Amino acid sequence: MKKLIVILIAVLLTNIVNAQDLKAFKNDKELWGYKDENGKEIIPAKYNYAWSFNDGIARVRNKKMKYGFIDKTGKVVIPVKYDETKDFSEGLAAVNFENKWGFIDRTGNVIIPLKYDEVGYFSEGLAKVRFGAVRGGKYNTLSGGKYGFIDKSGNEIIPFKYEDAGDFSEGFAYVRVGKKYHFIDKKENELGLLEYDDAGDFSEGLARVRIGNYFDGKWGYIDTTGKRVIEVKFEEASDFYDGEARVKLNGQSMYIDKTGS
């Protein structure tokens, strides 16, 4: 009976801790930790940087510039040993060690080997990955290689043949062939022509597209049939959120609805 009571108390305390809304804070020594909603320090400030909690765990970076994950008690649940990490998405997180990326699960097990030069987030079951790139130059930047898409088992679903790619959103991802962009679905069916010089992800049924170069090109929007539904005329454009998108026209910033008004 006593053993059962101890277990129940431990479970109760764990649930209470996990229910807390912890927020990262920085102390006067430029170190990061976490406080609860009352301002009480729950996890001591000892990290070089700390991110928000997501489903009970948070990314942290130590003084040696290594990344890992902790839970809301401060316990390290994924070793702080990676050169870079991303947040969890659809149960997996991208991690980097010695310039190679792969994916781990929430227990820290490597699910997809660290062999890629660049990766995105898992979205709608697929993640963009880059393979065959090389590092060099003054800033040791990546060049070359091709983008494709893998599933959560690491299987190649869409071949490595694109110069650039976005994450899947609302069934489509933008890709670049040569210098032009268009969209594909998960079966690599093409949406529209290779006619755009830049593109964004689909959001609320619309995606922003640009015709022309970075400095004087213009933005507009297409729908999921590839039809251009808002004229390409804006100097700047953002994704739609709650039915509105922020754009700039003739130097003036404004919000438009899905009709372009």
PDB file of C-alpha atoms in Angstrom:
ATOM      1  CA  MET A   1       0.000   0.000   0.000  1.00  0.00           C
ATOM      2  CA  LYS A   2       2.762   2.454   0.931  1.00  0.00           C
ATOM      3  CA  LYS A   3       4.551   1.725  -2.352  1.00  0.00           C
ATOM      4  CA  LEU A   4       1.340   2.444  -4.271  1.00  0.00           C
ATOM      5  CA  ILE A   5       0.854   5.730  -2.426  1.00  0.00           C
ATOM      6  CA  VAL A   6       4.441   6.792  -3.229  1.00  0.00           C
ATOM      7  CA  ILE A   7       3.875   5.986  -6.911  1.00  0.00           C
ATOM      8  CA  LEU A   8       0.598   7.930  -6.983  1.00  0.00           C
ATOM      9  CA  ILE A   9       2.235  10.952  -5.348  1.00  0.00           C
ATOM     10  CA  ALA A  10       5.102  10.823  -7.859  1.00  0.00           C
ATOM     11  CA  VAL A  11       2.630  10.667 -10.757  1.00  0.00           C
ATOM     12  CA  LEU A  12       0.629  13.564  -9.290  1.00  0.00           C
ATOM     13  CA  LEU A  13       3.741  15.718  -8.847  1.00  0.00           C
ATOM     14  CA  THR A  14       4.865  14.910 -12.389  1.00  0.00           C
ATOM     15  CA  ASN A  15       1.485  15.943 -13.781  1.00  0.00           C
ATOM     16  CA  ILE A  16       1.581  19.186 -11.792  1.00  0.00           C
ATOM     17  CA  VAL A  17       5.068  19.991 -13.088  1.00  0.00           C
ATOM     18  CA  ASN A  18       4.129  19.168 -16.677  1.00  0.00           C
ATOM     19  CA  ALA A  19       1.031  21.373 -16.432  1.00  0.00           C
ATOM     20  CA  GLN A  20       3.093  24.402 -15.481  1.00  0.00           C
ATOM     21  CA  ASP A  21       3.484  27.145 -18.036  1.00  0.00           C
ATOM     22  CA  LEU A  22       7.233  27.694 -17.927  1.00  0.00           C
ATOM     23  CA  LYS A  23       8.849  30.586 -19.738  1.00  0.00           C
ATOM     24  CA  ALA A  24      12.493  31.126 -20.539  1.00  0.00           C
ATOM     25  CA  PHE A  25      14.275  34.011 -18.815  1.00  0.00           C
ATOM     26  CA  LYS A  26      17.755  35.523 -18.886  1.00  0.00           C
ATOM     27  CA  ASN A  27      19.588  36.530 -15.721  1.00  0.00           C
ATOM     28  CA  ASP A  28      22.111  39.317 -15.184  1.00  0.00           C
ATOM     29  CA  LYS A  29      24.921  36.949 -16.151  1.00  0.00           C
ATOM     30  CA  GLU A  30      23.379  36.438 -19.605  1.00  0.00           C
ATOM     31  CA  LEU A  31      22.409  32.855 -18.786  1.00  0.00           C
ATOM     32  CA  TRP A  32      18.999  31.313 -19.468  1.00  0.00           C
ATOM     33  CA  GLY A  33      16.626  29.237 -17.348  1.00  0.00           C
ATOM     34  CA  TYR A  34      12.870  28.915 -16.793  1.00  0.00           C
ATOM     35  CA  LYS A  35      10.317  30.497 -14.461  1.00  0.00           C
ATOM     36  CA  ASP A  36       6.685  29.644 -13.807  1.00  0.00           C
ATOM     37  CA  GLU A  37       3.738  32.001 -14.285  1.00  0.00           C
ATOM     38  CA  ASN A  38       4.366  33.471 -10.801  1.00  0.00           C
ATOM     39  CA  GLY A  39       7.961  34.356 -11.595  1.00  0.00           C
ATOM     40  CA  LYS A  40       9.410  31.555  -9.484  1.00  0.00           C
ATOM     41  CA  GLU A  41      12.618  30.069 -10.857  1.00  0.00           C
ATOM     42  CA  ILE A  42      11.948  26.419 -11.642  1.00  0.00           C
ATOM     43  CA  ILE A  43      14.965  25.557 -13.790  1.00  0.00           C
ATOM     44  CA  PRO A  44      18.174  27.425 -12.853  1.00  0.00           C
ATOM     45  CA  ALA A  45      19.679  29.833 -15.372  1.00  0.00           C
ATOM     46  CA  LYS A  46      22.694  27.903 -16.620  1.00  0.00           C
ATOM     47  CA  TYR A  47      22.224  27.714 -20.373  1.00  0.00           C
ATOM     48  CA  ASN A  48      23.684  29.866 -23.109  1.00  0.00           C
ATOM     49  CA  TYR A  49      20.187  29.981 -24.634  1.00  0.00           C
ATOM     50  CA  ALA A  50      16.805  28.346 -24.005  1.00  0.00           C
ATOM     51  CA  TRP A  51      13.755  27.962 -26.230  1.00  0.00           C
ATOM     52  CA  SER A  52      10.051  27.602 -25.423  1.00  0.00           C
ATOM     53  CA  PHE A  53       8.602  24.314 -24.239  1.00  0.00           C
ATOM     54  CA  ASN A  54       6.833  22.221 -26.842  1.00  0.00           C
ATOM     55  CA  ASP A  55       4.816  19.212 -25.652  1.00  0.00           C
ATOM     56  CA  GLY A  56       6.721  19.086 -22.375  1.00  0.00           C
ATOM     57  CA  ILE A  57      10.294  19.430 -23.619  1.00  0.00           C
ATOM     58  CA  ALA A  58      12.451  22.366 -24.683  1.00  0.00           C
ATOM     59  CA  ARG A  59      15.615  22.925 -26.675  1.00  0.00           C
ATOM     60  CA  VAL A  60      18.605  24.316 -24.798  1.00  0.00           C
ATOM     61  CA  ARG A  61      22.160  25.306 -25.703  1.00  0.00           C
ATOM     62  CA  ASN A  62      24.988  25.073 -23.192  1.00  0.00           C
ATOM     63  CA  LYS A  63      28.110  27.190 -22.760  1.00  0.00           C
ATOM     64  CA  LYS A  64      29.999  24.920 -25.168  1.00  0.00           C
ATOM     65  CA  MET A  65      27.415  25.780 -27.845  1.00  0.00           C
ATOM     66  CA  LYS A  66      25.963  22.273 -27.867  1.00  0.00           C
ATOM     67  CA  TYR A  67      22.234  21.569 -28.152  1.00  0.00           C
ATOM     68  CA  GLY A  68      19.877  19.111 -26.474  1.00  0.00           C
ATOM     69  CA  PHE A  69      16.448  18.891 -24.816  1.00  0.00           C
ATOM     70  CA  ILE A  70      15.200  19.063 -21.224  1.00  0.00           C
ATOM     71  CA  ASP A  71      11.838  18.401 -19.571  1.00  0.00           C
ATOM     72  CA  LYS A  72       9.958  20.715 -17.206  1.00  0.00           C
ATOM     73  CA  THR A  73      11.832  19.406 -14.174  1.00  0.00           C
ATOM     74  CA  GLY A  74      15.126  20.389 -15.798  1.00  0.00           C
ATOM     75  CA  LYS A  75      16.079  16.786 -16.484  1.00  0.00           C
ATOM     76  CA  VAL A  76      18.078  16.286 -19.680  1.00  0.00           C
ATOM     77  CA  VAL A  77      15.977  13.959 -21.825  1.00  0.00           C
ATOM     78  CA  ILE A  78      18.109  14.207 -24.973  1.00  0.00           C
ATOM     79  CA  PRO A  79      21.857  14.717 -24.424  1.00  0.00           C
ATOM     80  CA  VAL A  80      23.197  18.225 -24.941  1.00  0.00           C
ATOM     81  CA  LYS A  81      25.722  17.131 -27.549  1.00  0.00           C
ATOM     82  CA  TYR A  82      24.526  18.255 -30.965  1.00  0.00           C
ATOM     83  CA  ASP A  83      25.995  21.098 -33.016  1.00  0.00           C
ATOM     84  CA  GLU A  84      22.486  22.254 -33.910  1.00  0.00           C
ATOM     85  CA  THR A  85      18.892  21.103 -33.496  1.00  0.00           C
ATOM     86  CA  LYS A  86      15.390  22.053 -34.590  1.00  0.00           C
ATOM     87  CA  ASP A  87      12.120  21.746 -32.680  1.00  0.00           C
ATOM     88  CA  PHE A  88      10.082  18.576 -32.834  1.00  0.00           C
ATOM     89  CA  SER A  89       7.547  18.334 -35.627  1.00  0.00           C
ATOM     90  CA  GLU A  90       5.271  15.342 -36.129  1.00  0.00           C
ATOM     91  CA  GLY A  91       7.233  13.406 -33.514  1.00  0.00           C
ATOM     92  CA  LEU A  92      10.735  13.918 -34.926  1.00  0.00           C
ATOM     93  CA  ALA A  93      13.395  16.606 -34.510  1.00  0.00           C
ATOM     94  CA  ALA A  94      16.235  17.398 -36.875  1.00  0.00           C
ATOM     95  CA  VAL A  95      19.722  17.278 -35.321  1.00  0.00           C
ATOM     96  CA  ASN A  96      23.138  18.182 -36.679  1.00  0.00           C
ATOM     97  CA  PHE A  97      26.524  16.754 -35.778  1.00  0.00           C
ATOM     98  CA  GLU A  98      29.708  17.596 -37.676  1.00  0.00           C
ATOM     99  CA  ASN A  99      27.728  19.264 -40.488  1.00  0.00           C
ATOM    100  CA  LYS A 100      25.412  16.330 -41.140  1.00  0.00           C
ATOM    101  CA  TRP A 101      21.693  16.286 -40.384  1.00  0.00           C
ATOM    102  CA  GLY A 102      19.322  13.499 -39.411  1.00  0.00           C
ATOM    103  CA  PHE A 103      16.247  13.008 -37.198  1.00  0.00           C
ATOM    104  CA  ILE A 104      15.675  11.716 -33.659  1.00  0.00           C
ATOM    105  CA  ASP A 105      12.537  10.767 -31.739  1.00  0.00           C
ATOM    106  CA  ARG A 106      11.507  12.128 -28.341  1.00  0.00           C
ATOM    107  CA  THR A 107      13.608   9.541 -26.502  1.00  0.00           C
ATOM    108  CA  GLY A 108      16.736  10.611 -28.391  1.00  0.00           C
ATOM    109  CA  ASN A 109      16.930   7.544 -30.625  1.00  0.00           C
ATOM    110  CA  VAL A 110      18.264   8.265 -34.114  1.00  0.00           C
ATOM    111  CA  ILE A 111      15.443   7.368 -36.491  1.00  0.00           C
ATOM    112  CA  ILE A 112      16.937   8.754 -39.699  1.00  0.00           C
ATOM    113  CA  PRO A 113      20.756   8.686 -39.957  1.00  0.00           C
ATOM    114  CA  LEU A 114      22.750  11.920 -39.874  1.00  0.00           C
ATOM    115  CA  LYS A 115      23.815  12.016 -43.525  1.00  0.00           C
ATOM    116  CA  TYR A 116      22.089  15.039 -45.079  1.00  0.00           C
ATOM    117  CA  ASP A 117      23.564  18.467 -45.770  1.00  0.00           C
ATOM    118  CA  GLU A 118      20.348  20.348 -44.969  1.00  0.00           C
ATOM    119  CA  VAL A 119      16.871  19.387 -43.800  1.00  0.00           C
ATOM    120  CA  GLY A 120      13.486  20.975 -43.178  1.00  0.00           C
ATOM    121  CA  TYR A 121      10.734  20.009 -40.741  1.00  0.00           C
ATOM    122  CA  PHE A 122       8.418  17.059 -41.123  1.00  0.00           C
ATOM    123  CA  SER A 123       5.161  18.413 -42.463  1.00  0.00           C
ATOM    124  CA  GLU A 124       2.273  16.309 -43.713  1.00  0.00           C
ATOM    125  CA  GLY A 125       4.438  13.217 -43.326  1.00  0.00           C
ATOM    126  CA  LEU A 126       7.377  14.355 -45.468  1.00  0.00           C
ATOM    127  CA  ALA A 127      10.526  16.416 -44.942  1.00  0.00           C
ATOM    128  CA  LYS A 128      12.686  18.150 -47.505  1.00  0.00           C
ATOM    129  CA  VAL A 129      16.345  17.144 -47.400  1.00  0.00           C
ATOM    130  CA  ARG A 130      19.436  18.227 -49.325  1.00  0.00           C
ATOM    131  CA  PHE A 131      22.126  15.843 -50.414  1.00  0.00           C
ATOM    132  CA  GLY A 132      25.410  16.197 -52.289  1.00  0.00           C
ATOM    133  CA  ALA A 133      26.219  19.786 -51.291  1.00  0.00           C
ATOM    134  CA  VAL A 134      29.746  20.933 -50.437  1.00  0.00           C
ATOM    135  CA  ARG A 135      31.062  23.506 -47.957  1.00  0.00           C
ATOM    136  CA  GLY A 136      33.620  26.133 -48.800  1.00  0.00           C
ATOM    137  CA  GLY A 137      34.428  29.783 -49.265  1.00  0.00           C
ATOM    138  CA  LYS A 138      35.103  32.497 -46.726  1.00  0.00           C
ATOM    139  CA  TYR A 139      32.041  31.661 -44.600  1.00  0.00           C
ATOM    140  CA  ASN A 140      32.081  27.888 -45.127  1.00  0.00           C
ATOM    141  CA  THR A 141      28.678  27.998 -46.790  1.00  0.00           C
ATOM    142  CA  LEU A 142      26.880  25.212 -48.643  1.00  0.00           C
ATOM    143  CA  SER A 143      26.680  25.097 -52.406  1.00  0.00           C
ATOM    144  CA  GLY A 144      25.367  22.584 -54.912  1.00  0.00           C
ATOM    145  CA  GLY A 145      23.544  19.410 -54.107  1.00  0.00           C
ATOM    146  CA  LYS A 146      19.888  18.630 -54.765  1.00  0.00           C
ATOM    147  CA  TYR A 147      16.688  18.620 -52.718  1.00  0.00           C
ATOM    148  CA  GLY A 148      14.203  15.792 -52.424  1.00  0.00           C
ATOM    149  CA  PHE A 149      11.696  14.517 -49.852  1.00  0.00           C
ATOM    150  CA  ILE A 150      11.794  11.605 -47.392  1.00  0.00           C
ATOM    151  CA  ASP A 151       9.204   9.985 -45.145  1.00  0.00           C
ATOM    152  CA  LYS A 152       9.549   9.271 -41.420  1.00  0.00           C
ATOM    153  CA  SER A 153      11.340   6.002 -42.103  1.00  0.00           C
ATOM    154  CA  GLY A 154      13.950   7.772 -44.209  1.00  0.00           C
ATOM    155  CA  ASN A 155      12.597   6.414 -47.489  1.00  0.00           C
ATOM    156  CA  GLU A 156      13.133   8.621 -50.537  1.00  0.00           C
ATOM    157  CA  ILE A 157       9.645   9.596 -51.691  1.00  0.00           C
ATOM    158  CA  ILE A 158      10.492  12.385 -54.137  1.00  0.00           C
ATOM    159  CA  PRO A 159      13.892  12.136 -55.887  1.00  0.00           C
ATOM    160  CA  PHE A 160      16.828  14.472 -55.241  1.00  0.00           C
ATOM    161  CA  LYS A 161      16.577  16.655 -58.326  1.00  0.00           C
ATOM    162  CA  TYR A 162      15.539  20.155 -57.221  1.00  0.00           C
ATOM    163  CA  GLU A 163      17.719  23.224 -56.667  1.00  0.00           C
ATOM    164  CA  ASP A 164      15.466  24.439 -53.846  1.00  0.00           C
ATOM    165  CA  ALA A 165      12.318  23.284 -52.069  1.00  0.00           C
ATOM    166  CA  GLY A 166       9.860  24.270 -49.366  1.00  0.00           C
ATOM    167  CA  ASP A 167       8.035  22.174 -46.779  1.00  0.00           C
ATOM    168  CA  PHE A 168       4.709  20.595 -47.697  1.00  0.00           C
ATOM    169  CA  SER A 169       1.708  22.695 -46.749  1.00  0.00           C
ATOM    170  CA  GLU A 170      -1.903  22.030 -47.698  1.00  0.00           C
ATOM    171  CA  GLY A 171      -0.801  19.238 -49.985  1.00  0.00           C
ATOM    172  CA  PHE A 172       1.833  21.132 -51.974  1.00  0.00           C
ATOM    173  CA  ALA A 173       5.484  22.194 -51.759  1.00  0.00           C
ATOM    174  CA  TYR A 174       7.302  24.710 -53.900  1.00  0.00           C
ATOM    175  CA  VAL A 175      10.358  23.505 -55.802  1.00  0.00           C
ATOM    176  CA  ARG A 176      12.918  25.156 -58.051  1.00  0.00           C
ATOM    177  CA  VAL A 177      14.122  23.733 -61.355  1.00  0.00           C
ATOM    178  CA  GLY A 178      16.968  25.803 -62.753  1.00  0.00           C
ATOM    179  CA  LYS A 179      15.995  29.358 -61.856  1.00  0.00           C
ATOM    180  CA  LYS A 180      12.204  28.960 -61.863  1.00  0.00           C
ATOM    181  CA  TYR A 181       9.717  27.837 -59.217  1.00  0.00           C
ATOM    182  CA  HIS A 182       6.462  25.930 -59.295  1.00  0.00           C
ATOM    183  CA  PHE A 183       4.571  23.570 -56.967  1.00  0.00           C
ATOM    184  CA  ILE A 184       4.275  19.799 -56.714  1.00  0.00           C
ATOM    185  CA  ASP A 185       2.050  17.441 -54.743  1.00  0.00           C
ATOM    186  CA  LYS A 186       3.247  14.313 -52.898  1.00  0.00           C
ATOM    187  CA  LYS A 187       3.072  12.251 -56.079  1.00  0.00           C
ATOM    188  CA  GLU A 188       5.210  14.877 -57.822  1.00  0.00           C
ATOM    189  CA  ASN A 189       2.319  16.060 -59.976  1.00  0.00           C
ATOM    190  CA  GLU A 190       3.021  19.627 -61.054  1.00  0.00           C
ATOM    191  CA  LEU A 191       0.791  22.548 -60.160  1.00  0.00           C
ATOM    192  CA  GLY A 192       1.166  25.300 -62.745  1.00  0.00           C
ATOM    193  CA  LEU A 193       4.063  26.179 -64.983  1.00  0.00           C
ATOM    194  CA  LEU A 194       7.709  26.872 -64.198  1.00  0.00           C
ATOM    195  CA  GLU A 195       7.189  30.588 -64.381  1.00  0.00           C
ATOM    196  CA  TYR A 196       7.937  32.107 -60.977  1.00  0.00           C
ATOM    197  CA  ASP A 197      11.157  33.584 -59.641  1.00  0.00           C
ATOM    198  CA  ASP A 198      10.265  32.947 -55.991  1.00  0.00           C
ATOM    199  CA  ALA A 199       7.429  31.381 -54.034  1.00  0.00           C
ATOM    200  CA  GLY A 200       6.122  30.746 -50.526  1.00  0.00           C
ATOM    201  CA  ASP A 201       4.189  27.970 -48.818  1.00  0.00           C
ATOM    202  CA  PHE A 202       0.437  27.558 -49.194  1.00  0.00           C
ATOM    203  CA  SER A 203      -1.498  29.119 -46.332  1.00  0.00           C
ATOM    204  CA  GLU A 204      -5.295  29.215 -46.127  1.00  0.00           C
ATOM    205  CA  GLY A 205      -5.582  28.063 -49.719  1.00  0.00           C
ATOM    206  CA  LEU A 206      -3.259  30.642 -51.276  1.00  0.00           C
ATOM    207  CA  ALA A 207       0.484  30.875 -51.943  1.00  0.00           C
ATOM    208  CA  ARG A 208       2.512  33.969 -52.720  1.00  0.00           C
ATOM    209  CA  VAL A 209       4.560  33.996 -55.921  1.00  0.00           C
ATOM    210  CA  ARG A 210       6.993  36.490 -57.421  1.00  0.00           C
ATOM    211  CA  ILE A 211       7.758  37.415 -61.004  1.00  0.00           C
ATOM    212  CA  GLY A 212      10.999  39.321 -61.512  1.00  0.00           C
ATOM    213  CA  ASN A 213      14.171  39.622 -59.478  1.00  0.00           C
ATOM    214  CA  TYR A 214      14.593  40.200 -55.748  1.00  0.00           C
ATOM    215  CA  PHE A 215      14.959  43.980 -56.022  1.00  0.00           C
ATOM    216  CA  ASP A 216      12.196  45.016 -58.413  1.00  0.00           C
ATOM    217  CA  GLY A 217      10.051  41.903 -58.939  1.00  0.00           C
ATOM    218  CA  LYS A 218       6.375  41.849 -57.983  1.00  0.00           C
ATOM    219  CA  TRP A 219       4.330  39.467 -55.826  1.00  0.00           C
ATOM    220  CA  GLY A 220       0.856  38.038 -56.219  1.00  0.00           C
ATOM    221  CA  TYR A 221      -1.071  34.922 -55.143  1.00  0.00           C
ATOM    222  CA  ILE A 222      -2.200  31.639 -56.675  1.00  0.00           C
ATOM    223  CA  ASP A 223      -4.753  29.095 -55.447  1.00  0.00           C
ATOM    224  CA  THR A 224      -4.447  25.306 -55.166  1.00  0.00           C
ATOM    225  CA  THR A 225      -5.449  24.856 -58.820  1.00  0.00           C
ATOM    226  CA  GLY A 226      -2.485  26.988 -59.896  1.00  0.00           C
ATOM    227  CA  LYS A 227      -4.741  29.864 -60.932  1.00  0.00           C
ATOM    228  CA  ARG A 228      -3.433  33.352 -60.274  1.00  0.00           C
ATOM    229  CA  VAL A 229      -6.197  34.840 -58.133  1.00  0.00           C
ATOM    230  CA  ILE A 230      -4.532  38.046 -56.874  1.00  0.00           C
ATOM    231  CA  GLU A 231      -2.642  40.156 -59.377  1.00  0.00           C
ATOM    232  CA  VAL A 232       1.159  40.134 -59.318  1.00  0.00           C
ATOM    233  CA  LYS A 233       1.723  43.782 -58.405  1.00  0.00           C
ATOM    234  CA  PHE A 234       3.043  44.030 -54.830  1.00  0.00           C
ATOM    235  CA  GLU A 235       6.586  44.958 -53.822  1.00  0.00           C
ATOM    236  CA  GLU A 236       6.266  42.737 -50.743  1.00  0.00           C
ATOM    237  CA  ALA A 237       3.822  40.043 -49.659  1.00  0.00           C
ATOM    238  CA  SER A 238       3.351  37.734 -46.668  1.00  0.00           C
ATOM    239  CA  ASP A 239       1.438  34.494 -46.132  1.00  0.00           C
ATOM    240  CA  PHE A 240      -2.274  34.669 -45.308  1.00  0.00           C
ATOM    241  CA  TYR A 241      -3.254  34.412 -41.650  1.00  0.00           C
ATOM    242  CA  ASP A 242      -6.832  34.691 -40.370  1.00  0.00           C
ATOM    243  CA  GLY A 243      -7.966  35.719 -43.843  1.00  0.00           C
ATOM    244  CA  GLU A 244      -5.503  38.567 -44.291  1.00  0.00           C
ATOM    245  CA  ALA A 245      -2.002  39.093 -45.701  1.00  0.00           C
ATOM    246  CA  ARG A 246       0.358  42.037 -45.270  1.00  0.00           C
ATOM    247  CA  VAL A 247       1.557  43.534 -48.565  1.00  0.00           C
ATOM    248  CA  LYS A 248       3.317  46.640 -49.824  1.00  0.00           C
ATOM    249  CA  LEU A 249       2.010  48.527 -52.871  1.00  0.00           C
ATOM    250  CA  ASN A 250       3.643  51.669 -54.207  1.00  0.00           C
ATOM    251  CA  GLY A 251       5.683  51.890 -51.020  1.00  0.00           C
ATOM    252  CA  GLN A 252       2.644  51.718 -48.738  1.00  0.00           C
ATOM    253  CA  SER A 253       2.062  48.785 -46.377  1.00  0.00           C
ATOM    254  CA  MET A 254      -1.472  47.454 -46.015  1.00  0.00           C
ATOM    255  CA  TYR A 255      -3.511  44.318 -45.424  1.00  0.00           C
ATOM    256  CA  ILE A 256      -5.560  42.593 -48.116  1.00  0.00           C
ATOM    257  CA  ASP A 257      -8.200  39.873 -48.011  1.00  0.00           C
ATOM    258  CA  LYS A 258      -8.361  36.812 -50.264  1.00  0.00           C
ATOM    259  CA  THR A 259     -10.026  38.777 -53.048  1.00  0.00           C
ATOM    260  CA  GLY A 260      -7.102  41.210 -53.113  1.00  0.00           C
ATOM    261  CA  SER A 261      -9.189  44.045 -51.646  1.00  0.00           C
TER     262      SER A 261
END
